[in-house]
Tab-separated table of C-alpha atoms in Angstrom:
chain	number	residue	atom	x	y	z
W	120	MET	CA	-27.994	-0.621	-0.802
W	121	THR	CA	-26.280	-0.578	-3.924
W	122	ASP	CA	-25.434	-3.203	-6.659
W	123	SER	CA	-22.425	-3.488	-6.735
W	124	ARG	CA	-23.001	-6.781	-9.185
W	125	LYS	CA	-22.165	-4.636	-12.746
W	126	LYS	CA	-19.936	-5.521	-14.921
W	127	PHE	CA	-16.118	-4.006	-14.836
W	128	LYS	CA	-13.441	-3.282	-17.420
W	129	GLU	CA	-11.833	-6.438	-18.671
W	130	LEU	CA	-8.367	-6.348	-19.147
W	131	ASP	CA	-5.626	-9.556	-19.577
W	132	ARG	CA	-3.794	-9.491	-16.225
W	133	GLY	CA	-2.244	-13.040	-16.946
W	134	PHE	CA	-1.163	-14.933	-13.676
W	135	TYR	CA	-2.753	-11.814	-11.356
W	136	ASP	CA	-6.106	-12.679	-12.295
W	137	PHE	CA	-6.345	-16.452	-11.331
W	138	LYS	CA	-8.477	-17.333	-8.442
W	139	ASN	CA	-9.074	-20.343	-6.765
W	140	LEU	CA	-12.742	-21.422	-5.489
W	141	PHE	CA	-14.081	-19.515	-3.039
W	142	GLU	CA	-13.411	-21.059	0.543
W	143	TYR	CA	-13.227	-20.118	4.395
W	144	SER	CA	-13.467	-21.761	7.455
W	145	ASP	CA	-15.082	-18.597	8.672
W	146	ILE	CA	-16.465	-15.297	7.442
W	147	SER	CA	-18.058	-12.077	9.391
W	148	ASP	CA	-21.897	-11.496	7.845
W	149	LYS	CA	-21.772	-8.875	5.318
W	150	GLY	CA	-21.920	-5.254	6.816
W	151	LEU	CA	-20.701	-3.728	9.693
W	152	ASN	CA	-21.960	-3.005	13.102
W	153	ALA	CA	-20.545	-3.679	17.177
W	154	LYS	CA	-22.150	-7.295	16.730
W	155	ILE	CA	-19.550	-8.085	13.900
W	156	ILE	CA	-17.194	-6.393	15.916
W	157	ASN	CA	-17.726	-8.072	19.144
W	158	GLU	CA	-17.421	-11.310	17.496
W	159	LEU	CA	-14.479	-10.380	15.246
W	160	SER	CA	-12.386	-9.304	18.871
W	161	ASP	CA	-13.857	-12.590	20.444
W	162	LYS	CA	-12.646	-14.979	17.406
W	163	LYS	CA	-9.006	-13.335	17.764
W	164	ASN	CA	-9.288	-13.689	21.719
W	165	GLU	CA	-8.127	-10.378	21.755
W	166	PRO	CA	-7.780	-7.894	25.187
W	167	ASP	CA	-10.100	-5.864	26.146
W	168	TRP	CA	-8.987	-2.225	25.373
W	169	MET	CA	-8.206	-3.989	21.557
W	170	ARG	CA	-11.575	-4.286	21.206
W	171	GLN	CA	-12.696	-0.980	23.034
W	172	ARG	CA	-10.104	0.497	20.387
W	173	ARG	CA	-12.503	-1.247	17.650
W	174	LEU	CA	-15.804	-0.537	18.877
W	175	LYS	CA	-14.651	3.511	18.981
W	176	SER	CA	-13.382	3.272	15.473
W	177	LEU	CA	-16.743	1.830	14.682
W	178	GLU	CA	-18.290	4.957	16.130
W	179	ILE	CA	-16.043	7.266	14.534
W	180	PHE	CA	-16.596	5.620	11.002
W	181	GLU	CA	-20.306	5.412	11.357
W	182	LYS	CA	-20.282	9.757	11.605
W	183	THR	CA	-17.787	10.394	9.629
W	184	PRO	CA	-18.916	11.058	6.060
W	185	ASN	CA	-17.017	10.117	2.839
W	186	PRO	CA	-14.540	12.935	1.324
W	187	SER	CA	-16.216	15.641	-0.586
W	188	TRP	CA	-13.152	15.847	-2.619
W	189	GLY	CA	-11.618	13.455	-5.254
W	190	PRO	CA	-13.374	10.068	-6.669
W	191	ASP	CA	-16.601	9.053	-6.526
W	192	LEU	CA	-17.241	6.703	-3.730
W	193	SER	CA	-20.826	6.542	-3.624
W	194	GLU	CA	-20.663	2.829	-5.311
W	195	LEU	CA	-18.868	1.420	-2.067
W	196	ASP	CA	-21.475	0.526	0.698
W	197	ILE	CA	-19.681	-1.362	3.602
W	198	ASN	CA	-23.466	-3.464	3.793
W	199	ASP	CA	-21.928	-5.586	1.033
W	200	ILE	CA	-18.678	-6.050	1.410
W	201	THR	CA	-17.476	-9.060	4.037
W	202	THR	CA	-15.442	-7.331	5.858
W	203	TYR	CA	-13.770	-10.915	7.969
W	204	VAL	CA	-12.506	-13.977	5.666
W	205	LYS	CA	-10.804	-16.593	7.591
W	206	PRO	CA	-8.728	-19.040	5.089
W	207	LYS	CA	-8.744	-23.315	5.778
W	208	SER	CA	-5.236	-23.331	7.110
W	209	SER	CA	-3.449	-22.115	9.744
W	210	LYS	CA	-0.047	-20.466	9.973
W	211	LYS	CA	2.746	-22.663	8.656
W	212	SER	CA	6.623	-21.492	8.558
W	213	ASN	CA	6.994	-24.291	5.811
W	214	TRP	CA	5.155	-23.507	2.424
W	215	GLU	CA	4.437	-27.671	1.940
W	216	ASP	CA	2.632	-27.203	4.329
W	217	LEU	CA	-0.139	-25.025	3.076
W	218	PRO	CA	-3.344	-26.283	1.060
W	219	ASP	CA	-2.124	-27.174	-2.488
W	220	ASP	CA	-4.344	-24.131	-3.832
W	221	ILE	CA	-3.080	-21.518	-1.925
W	222	ARG	CA	0.542	-23.230	-1.984
W	223	ASP	CA	0.320	-22.742	-5.565
W	224	THR	CA	-1.185	-19.005	-5.603
W	225	PHE	CA	2.299	-18.064	-4.032
W	226	ASP	CA	4.617	-19.967	-6.176
W	227	ARG	CA	2.984	-18.700	-9.108
W	228	LEU	CA	3.127	-14.937	-7.532
W	229	GLY	CA	7.023	-15.973	-6.873
W	230	ILE	CA	7.062	-15.506	-2.986
W	231	PRO	CA	8.601	-18.727	-2.516
W	232	LYS	CA	12.029	-18.424	-5.024
W	233	ALA	CA	12.210	-14.610	-4.085
W	234	GLU	CA	12.575	-15.622	0.088
W	235	GLN	CA	15.139	-17.845	-1.106
W	236	GLU	CA	16.988	-15.772	-3.419
W	237	SER	CA	17.290	-12.548	-1.317
W	238	LEU	CA	14.699	-12.190	1.467
W	239	ALA	CA	15.757	-12.791	5.352
W	240	GLY	CA	11.990	-12.944	5.921
W	241	VAL	CA	8.982	-13.492	4.277
W	242	GLY	CA	4.796	-12.905	5.402
W	243	ALA	CA	2.111	-14.031	3.686
W	244	GLN	CA	-1.621	-12.815	3.965
W	245	TYR	CA	-4.628	-14.500	2.334
W	246	ASP	CA	-7.475	-12.859	2.196
W	247	SER	CA	-7.994	-11.757	6.191
W	248	GLU	CA	-5.156	-13.981	7.839
W	249	GLU	CA	-1.487	-14.036	7.563
W	250	VAL	CA	-0.911	-18.138	6.320
W	251	TYR	CA	2.966	-18.453	5.843
W	252	HIS	CA	5.471	-16.997	8.027
W	253	SER	CA	9.376	-17.078	8.408
W	254	ILE	CA	12.341	-15.321	9.724
W	255	GLN	CA	16.115	-15.736	9.425
W	256	GLY	CA	17.431	-16.990	12.783
W	257	TYR	CA	20.194	-15.053	13.157
W	258	LEU	CA	18.030	-11.854	13.073
W	259	LYS	CA	16.183	-13.170	15.977
W	260	ASP	CA	19.231	-13.703	17.853
W	261	GLN	CA	19.720	-9.869	16.869
W	262	GLY	CA	16.186	-9.029	18.580
W	263	VAL	CA	14.826	-8.658	15.911
W	264	ILE	CA	10.972	-9.237	15.502
W	265	TYR	CA	9.022	-9.872	12.286
W	266	THR	CA	5.958	-11.634	12.478
W	267	ASP	CA	1.972	-11.137	12.131
W	268	PHE	CA	-0.050	-8.739	13.482
W	269	ASP	CA	-2.503	-11.711	15.294
W	270	THR	CA	0.576	-13.158	17.215
W	271	ALA	CA	2.566	-9.835	17.792
W	272	LEU	CA	-0.830	-8.816	19.761
W	273	LYS	CA	-0.290	-11.859	22.034
W	274	GLU	CA	3.527	-12.092	22.256
W	275	HIS	CA	4.054	-8.280	22.026
W	276	GLU	CA	1.250	-6.578	23.613
W	277	ASP	CA	3.487	-3.846	25.226
W	278	ILE	CA	4.911	-2.796	21.809
W	279	VAL	CA	1.505	-3.044	19.615
W	280	LYS	CA	-0.080	-1.175	23.005
W	281	GLU	CA	2.249	1.983	22.625
W	282	TYR	CA	2.229	2.501	18.964
W	283	PHE	CA	-1.185	1.153	17.410
W	284	GLN	CA	-3.010	4.312	15.710
W	285	LYS	CA	-0.359	6.617	17.235
W	286	ALA	CA	0.756	7.026	13.237
W	287	ILE	CA	-2.723	6.797	12.338
W	288	PRO	CA	-5.174	8.210	14.449
W	289	PRO	CA	-9.158	6.465	13.832
W	290	THR	CA	-10.238	10.114	13.443
W	291	LEU	CA	-7.619	10.760	10.378
W	292	HIS	CA	-10.436	9.816	7.525
W	293	LYS	CA	-13.442	7.709	7.719
W	294	TYR	CA	-11.412	4.351	6.267
W	295	ALA	CA	-8.741	5.058	8.656
W	296	ALA	CA	-11.450	4.383	11.254
W	297	LEU	CA	-13.421	1.486	9.432
W	298	HIS	CA	-9.925	-0.205	9.049
W	299	GLY	CA	-9.274	0.518	13.174
W	300	ALA	CA	-12.431	-0.496	13.252
W	301	VAL	CA	-12.127	-4.429	10.997
W	302	TRP	CA	-8.262	-5.039	10.958
W	303	SER	CA	-7.434	-8.345	10.687
W	304	GLY	CA	-3.571	-9.832	9.366
W	305	GLY	CA	-0.413	-7.629	9.173
W	306	SER	CA	2.616	-7.435	10.067
W	307	LEU	CA	4.403	-6.167	12.951
W	308	VAL	CA	8.585	-5.344	12.201
W	309	TYR	CA	10.644	-4.306	15.263
W	310	ILE	CA	14.300	-3.578	15.040
W	311	PRO	CA	16.566	-2.723	17.829
W	312	LYS	CA	19.169	-0.059	18.594
W	313	GLY	CA	21.556	-0.384	16.011
W	314	VAL	CA	20.893	-3.287	13.984
W	315	LYS	CA	21.003	-3.289	10.418
W	316	VAL	CA	18.898	-5.358	8.203
W	317	ASP	CA	20.997	-5.896	5.573
W	318	ILE	CA	18.608	-7.899	3.307
W	319	PRO	CA	14.977	-6.899	3.191
W	320	LEU	CA	11.291	-8.472	4.571
W	321	GLN	CA	8.502	-8.462	3.040
W	322	SER	CA	5.211	-9.251	3.111
W	323	TYR	CA	2.329	-9.803	0.648
W	324	TYR	CA	-0.996	-9.622	0.741
W	325	ARG	CA	-3.611	-11.550	-1.527
W	326	LEU	CA	-7.440	-11.025	-1.736
W	327	ASN	CA	-8.940	-14.124	-3.833
W	328	ALA	CA	-12.656	-13.631	-1.866
W	329	PRO	CA	-15.323	-11.903	-3.730
W	330	GLY	CA	-17.374	-9.154	-2.110
W	331	ALA	CA	-14.931	-8.882	0.714
W	332	GLY	CA	-12.386	-6.996	2.015
W	333	GLN	CA	-8.832	-6.723	2.885
W	334	PHE	CA	-7.597	-4.839	6.101
W	335	GLU	CA	-3.787	-5.679	7.532
W	336	HIS	CA	-2.484	-3.634	10.051
W	337	THR	CA	1.478	-2.809	9.323
W	338	MET	CA	3.287	-1.423	12.405
W	339	ILE	CA	6.880	-1.088	11.657
W	340	VAL	CA	8.993	0.354	14.409
W	341	VAL	CA	13.246	0.979	14.111
W	342	GLU	CA	15.080	2.040	16.995
W	343	GLU	CA	17.822	4.524	17.314
W	344	GLY	CA	20.470	3.865	14.728
W	345	ALA	CA	18.755	1.313	13.652
W	346	TYR	CA	17.974	0.585	9.663
W	347	VAL	CA	15.679	-1.805	7.764
W	348	HIS	CA	13.988	-2.220	4.042
W	349	PHE	CA	10.792	-3.417	4.156
W	350	ILE	CA	9.069	-4.601	0.915
W	351	GLU	CA	5.069	-4.886	0.317
W	352	GLY	CA	2.927	-7.185	-2.513
W	353	CYS	CA	-0.698	-6.737	-3.084
W	354	SER	CA	-2.662	-7.996	-5.850
W	355	ALA	CA	-6.139	-10.121	-6.424
W	356	PRO	CA	-8.011	-11.593	-8.989
W	357	ARG	CA	-10.664	-9.905	-10.995
W	358	TYR	CA	-14.387	-10.669	-10.284
W	359	ASN	CA	-17.236	-8.622	-10.977
W	360	VAL	CA	-18.365	-7.383	-7.542
W	361	VAL	CA	-16.646	-4.513	-5.425
W	362	ASN	CA	-13.813	-5.750	-3.520
W	363	LEU	CA	-12.449	-3.088	-1.035
W	364	HIS	CA	-9.088	-2.644	0.108
W	365	ALA	CA	-7.901	0.084	3.275
W	366	GLY	CA	-5.177	-1.319	4.814
W	367	SER	CA	-3.043	0.681	7.451
W	368	VAL	CA	0.987	1.270	7.808
W	369	GLU	CA	2.572	2.885	10.475
W	370	ILE	CA	6.063	3.814	10.600
W	371	PHE	CA	8.403	5.214	13.305
W	372	VAL	CA	11.573	6.316	12.438
W	373	LYS	CA	13.583	6.655	15.876
W	374	LYS	CA	17.011	9.366	16.229
W	375	ASN	CA	19.581	8.821	13.867
W	376	ALA	CA	17.705	5.471	12.442
W	377	ALA	CA	16.435	5.335	8.949
W	378	MET	CA	14.093	2.591	6.775
W	379	ARG	CA	12.847	2.080	3.382
W	380	PHE	CA	9.479	0.713	2.331
W	381	SER	CA	8.868	-0.142	-1.396
W	382	THR	CA	5.567	-1.669	-2.429
W	383	ILE	CA	3.573	-2.097	-5.760
W	384	GLU	CA	-0.209	-2.291	-5.351
W	385	ASN	CA	-1.483	-4.459	-8.820
W	386	TRP	CA	-5.033	-5.038	-7.708
W	387	SER	CA	-7.487	-5.967	-10.096
W	388	ARG	CA	-10.324	-3.248	-11.686
W	389	ASN	CA	-13.309	-3.634	-9.295
W	390	MET	CA	-10.906	-2.580	-5.826
W	391	TYR	CA	-11.410	0.139	-4.384
W	392	ASN	CA	-7.926	0.920	-2.723
W	393	LEU	CA	-8.325	3.312	-0.204
W	394	ASN	CA	-4.972	2.306	1.839
W	395	THR	CA	-3.391	4.709	4.527
W	396	LYS	CA	0.703	4.561	5.213
W	397	ARG	CA	2.149	7.622	7.584
W	398	ALA	CA	5.448	7.714	9.120
W	399	LEU	CA	6.867	9.102	12.671
W	400	VAL	CA	10.617	10.439	11.752
W	401	ASP	CA	12.366	11.697	14.844
W	402	GLU	CA	16.019	13.830	15.056
W	403	ASN	CA	18.212	12.668	11.808
W	404	GLY	CA	16.365	10.188	11.013
W	405	LYS	CA	15.436	9.065	7.418
W	406	VAL	CA	12.242	7.378	5.770
W	407	GLU	CA	12.174	6.671	1.834
W	408	TRP	CA	9.008	5.370	0.024
W	409	ILE	CA	9.075	4.132	-3.733
W	410	SER	CA	5.747	3.335	-4.546
W	411	GLY	CA	3.704	1.728	-7.649
W	412	SER	CA	-0.335	2.097	-7.633
W	413	PHE	CA	-1.861	-0.253	-10.987
W	414	GLY	CA	-4.724	-1.278	-11.288
W	415	SER	CA	-7.869	-0.631	-8.891
W	416	LYS	CA	-10.900	1.205	-10.340
W	417	VAL	CA	-10.700	3.538	-7.472
W	418	SER	CA	-7.207	4.762	-5.527
W	419	MET	CA	-7.058	7.094	-3.061
W	420	LEU	CA	-3.386	6.855	-1.188
W	421	TYR	CA	-1.347	9.464	0.356
W	422	PRO	CA	1.601	8.171	2.495
W	423	THR	CA	2.581	10.985	4.506
W	424	SER	CA	5.921	11.676	6.537
W	425	VAL	CA	5.681	13.518	9.721
W	426	LEU	CA	9.026	15.019	10.362
W	427	ARG	CA	9.088	15.765	13.922
W	428	GLY	CA	12.356	15.666	15.102
W	429	GLU	CA	14.753	18.201	13.765
W	430	ASN	CA	17.326	17.271	10.446
W	431	ALA	CA	15.057	14.402	9.928
W	432	ARG	CA	13.904	13.596	6.358
W	433	SER	CA	11.834	12.030	4.110
W	434	GLU	CA	12.257	10.828	0.153
W	435	TYR	CA	9.190	10.085	-2.102
W	436	THR	CA	9.220	8.194	-5.455
W	437	GLY	CA	6.043	7.393	-7.130
W	438	ILE	CA	4.585	5.870	-9.723
W	439	THR	CA	0.574	5.446	-10.603
W	440	PHE	CA	-1.175	4.127	-14.017
W	441	ALA	CA	-4.788	4.905	-14.970
W	442	GLY	CA	-6.172	3.093	-17.725
W	443	ASP	CA	-9.663	2.444	-19.196
W	444	GLY	CA	-12.267	3.357	-16.600
W	445	GLN	CA	-9.522	3.592	-13.519
W	446	TYR	CA	-9.510	7.253	-11.023
W	447	ILE	CA	-6.130	7.077	-9.502
W	448	ASP	CA	-6.037	9.793	-7.090
W	449	ASN	CA	-2.550	9.449	-4.997
W	450	GLY	CA	0.361	11.375	-4.171
W	451	CYS	CA	2.178	12.641	-1.223
W	452	SER	CA	2.911	14.666	2.106
W	453	ALA	CA	5.262	15.869	4.362
W	454	ILE	CA	4.890	17.919	7.274
W	455	HIS	CA	7.478	19.592	8.900
W	456	LEU	CA	7.193	20.124	12.642
W	457	ALA	CA	11.074	20.623	13.362
W	458	LYS	CA	14.200	22.671	12.389
W	459	ASN	CA	16.442	21.708	9.345
W	460	THR	CA	14.295	18.920	8.429
W	461	TYR	CA	14.184	17.819	4.383
W	462	SER	CA	11.856	16.480	1.802
W	463	THR	CA	11.516	15.173	-1.538
W	464	ALA	CA	9.267	13.676	-3.907
W	465	LEU	CA	9.528	12.691	-7.533
W	466	THR	CA	5.423	11.531	-8.681
W	467	LYS	CA	4.714	10.120	-12.003
W	468	SER	CA	1.731	9.363	-13.309
W	469	ILE	CA	0.689	7.781	-16.847
W	470	THR	CA	-3.090	8.145	-18.424
W	471	GLN	CA	-4.592	6.317	-21.489
W	472	GLY	CA	-8.345	6.363	-22.750
W	473	SER	CA	-10.688	7.066	-20.139
W	474	GLY	CA	-8.278	7.103	-17.183
W	475	LYS	CA	-8.088	9.918	-15.138
W	476	SER	CA	-4.977	10.626	-12.463
W	477	MET	CA	-5.165	12.798	-9.522
W	478	THR	CA	-1.919	13.949	-8.322
W	479	ARG	CA	-1.796	15.417	-4.804
W	480	SER	CA	1.053	17.171	-2.760
W	481	LEU	CA	1.002	18.875	0.264
W	482	VAL	CA	3.829	20.281	1.974
W	483	GLN	CA	3.485	21.958	5.188
W	484	MET	CA	5.838	23.701	7.167
W	485	THR	CA	5.214	25.165	10.349
W	486	LYS	CA	6.225	27.761	12.706
W	487	ASN	CA	9.186	25.553	14.577
W	488	ALA	CA	10.941	24.684	11.042
W	489	ASP	CA	13.567	26.887	10.639
W	490	GLY	CA	16.043	26.147	7.955
W	491	SER	CA	13.881	23.279	6.401
W	492	ARG	CA	13.603	22.465	3.210
W	493	SER	CA	11.572	21.206	0.399
W	494	THR	CA	11.503	20.028	-3.268
W	495	VAL	CA	8.295	18.525	-5.237
W	496	ASP	CA	8.525	17.319	-8.845
W	497	CYS	CA	5.552	15.929	-10.258
W	498	GLU	CA	5.716	14.565	-14.270
W	499	ASN	CA	2.311	13.679	-15.744
W	500	LEU	CA	2.134	11.664	-19.163
W	501	MET	CA	-1.021	10.669	-21.484
W	502	LEU	CA	-0.868	8.602	-24.150
W	503	ASP	CA	-3.776	9.793	-25.675
W	504	GLU	CA	-6.487	12.514	-26.317
W	505	GLN	CA	-8.794	10.555	-24.019
W	506	SER	CA	-7.306	10.162	-20.848
W	507	LYS	CA	-7.076	13.610	-17.980
W	508	SER	CA	-4.199	13.977	-15.855
W	509	ASP	CA	-4.301	17.194	-13.236
W	510	THR	CA	-1.486	18.222	-10.228
W	511	ILE	CA	-3.221	19.893	-7.154
W	512	PRO	CA	-0.363	20.762	-4.606
W	513	VAL	CA	-0.932	22.782	-1.275
W	514	LEU	CA	2.448	24.229	-0.002
W	515	ASP	CA	1.094	25.177	3.844
W	516	ILE	CA	3.725	27.229	4.871
W	517	ARG	CA	3.400	28.875	8.590
W	518	ASN	CA	7.340	30.097	8.888
W	519	SER	CA	9.575	32.492	6.438
W	520	ASN	CA	12.819	31.111	6.768
W	521	VAL	CA	12.181	27.707	4.305
W	522	ASP	CA	12.883	27.364	1.310
W	523	VAL	CA	10.258	25.310	-1.006
W	524	GLY	CA	9.612	24.850	-4.714
W	525	HIS	CA	7.151	22.519	-6.421
W	526	GLU	CA	7.517	21.651	-10.235
W	527	ALA	CA	4.583	20.169	-12.034
W	528	LYS	CA	4.740	19.197	-16.032
W	529	ILE	CA	1.844	17.619	-18.142
W	530	GLY	CA	2.441	16.719	-21.582
W	531	SER	CA	0.886	14.262	-24.144
W	532	ILE	CA	3.352	11.728	-26.054
W	533	ASP	CA	6.080	12.827	-28.066
W	534	GLN	CA	5.192	11.665	-31.733
W	535	ALA	CA	8.696	12.646	-32.888
W	536	GLN	CA	9.970	9.912	-31.111
W	537	ILE	CA	7.374	7.799	-32.207
W	538	PHE	CA	8.384	8.426	-35.651
W	539	TYR	CA	12.392	7.885	-34.861
W	540	LEU	CA	11.756	4.491	-33.242
W	541	MET	CA	8.776	3.068	-36.419
W	542	SER	CA	11.639	4.394	-39.050
W	543	ARG	CA	14.421	2.134	-37.391
W	544	GLY	CA	12.123	-0.738	-37.469
W	545	ILE	CA	10.812	-0.801	-34.498
W	546	SER	CA	6.329	-1.031	-34.033
W	547	LYS	CA	4.510	1.855	-32.756
W	548	ASP	CA	2.922	-0.257	-30.137
W	549	GLU	CA	6.835	-1.641	-29.056
W	550	ALA	CA	8.240	2.332	-30.019
W	551	LYS	CA	5.002	3.507	-27.254
W	552	SER	CA	6.084	0.766	-24.804
W	553	MET	CA	9.876	1.809	-24.873
W	554	ILE	CA	9.126	5.754	-24.275
W	555	VAL	CA	7.036	4.794	-21.103
W	556	ARG	CA	9.313	2.946	-19.789
W	557	GLY	CA	11.945	5.160	-19.873
W	558	PHE	CA	9.688	7.140	-18.219
W	559	ALA	CA	8.937	5.088	-15.694
W	560	GLU	CA	13.007	4.599	-15.696
W	561	PRO	CA	13.243	6.504	-12.215
W	562	ILE	CA	11.022	4.660	-10.078
W	563	ALA	CA	12.136	1.017	-11.709
W	564	LYS	CA	15.841	1.719	-10.816
W	565	GLU	CA	14.699	2.294	-7.017
W	566	LEU	CA	12.924	-0.798	-6.813
W	567	PRO	CA	14.162	-4.416	-5.925
W	568	VAL	CA	14.864	-6.232	-9.247
W	569	GLU	CA	12.276	-8.660	-9.184
W	570	TYR	CA	9.488	-5.319	-8.219
W	571	ALA	CA	11.588	-3.434	-11.544
W	572	VAL	CA	10.433	-6.343	-13.455
W	573	GLU	CA	6.709	-6.770	-12.566
W	574	MET	CA	6.190	-3.136	-12.537
W	575	ASN	CA	7.310	-3.291	-16.166
W	576	ASN	CA	5.348	-6.054	-16.581
W	577	LEU	CA	1.592	-4.099	-15.463
W	578	ILE	CA	2.859	-1.398	-18.078
W	579	ASP	CA	3.148	-3.485	-20.796
W	580	MET	CA	-0.513	-5.111	-20.066
W	581	GLU	CA	-2.010	-1.763	-19.421
W	582	LEU	CA	-0.947	-0.392	-23.169
W	583	GLU	CA	-1.591	-4.053	-24.226
W	584	GLY	CA	-4.832	-3.917	-23.660
W	585	ALA	CA	-5.480	-0.120	-25.112
W	586	ASN	CA	-4.000	-1.638	-28.266
W	587	GLY	CA	-6.404	-4.239	-28.329
């Protein structure tokens, strides 16, 4: 067994590192075995088919090795992780009904305010269970379903059973299997045929427990001709023990439907972020990914679009920041299974200090992808001579009648620009910040305003941490 009680790189993350007393109403034993899985399924009063899915996923997890590429995961020992922590609150539909400490946490994060000003529905998860959920009545009247995943399994079992693990099977990789075994919390979003949800829905996941994992399951089904924008937020305070995030996002975009998925993953530097996101897109459907990955000690995340219908489209825009002691291994994939499909990806990474960034992109053109097109643009900015940044593109082309392009740029911050700004009376640190924010601007403009502000704040925190 590894000893995860070690000192992690300190960085002042302001109110994001605010933590409550570690309290709970129920908690699993550390580690993972069939007994823990059965106890979890019993507590949730699940149907037998879900229990069997969990146990099968556990079997796959135990037989599957860690990936032999990418970051070193040897420090992450499942025997040191608590996989289920139930907070001392049941799910509420009024913020005032939550315990003071939990409500205060989400107030600091700005979730209730955002709900009032710009959201059509909100879910808030604390450790392993949702503690708050709401949706505007007019959406319910149109048949929109937006609820926590445990409730969905009870009240909409037919939908959950039809789609669960269809986009992300437990055989995909070791931590997809782990998720299938111990998932808890998350959201179901179901948009009926032809319904356009004009105001975003948002779920926020807060992990407060030290030495624990968070394994929320998000399932989004957008029926024919429908539209939705879903926003995901994640954060956790800093501890000196390893925490783990291995959530799952399964998206199903039907014929002529579209959806946008925006996220800022804002973890502390004791977190291993091994999340999985995957969309299946049908004829004339479209999925947009807007992604920011910040803060974790190690991140491995590659949102994937499976374009299985003719004229299906995907667009990915993402940014990462790797500071001292961080290894951010991110990117995206587009798998073209049908004719005239189109994908585009813009990835940006920023590194400084001992930070390491690895950007991976996969474009696969199958024999059935006649007339399909794809463009990938990777831009990496290194802020000093110590940081490392690499790009690994994979172009798997099995059809001669396709158009695929890839461009990668890796460079350091322009000292001439720094000098010019300083000559105009701007300090060196602020000049550096301005250049970095300019580099990130294409991603910021695609995010909702409050998330663009959060992203810029996180970048400033990283830069201030490096500047001392």
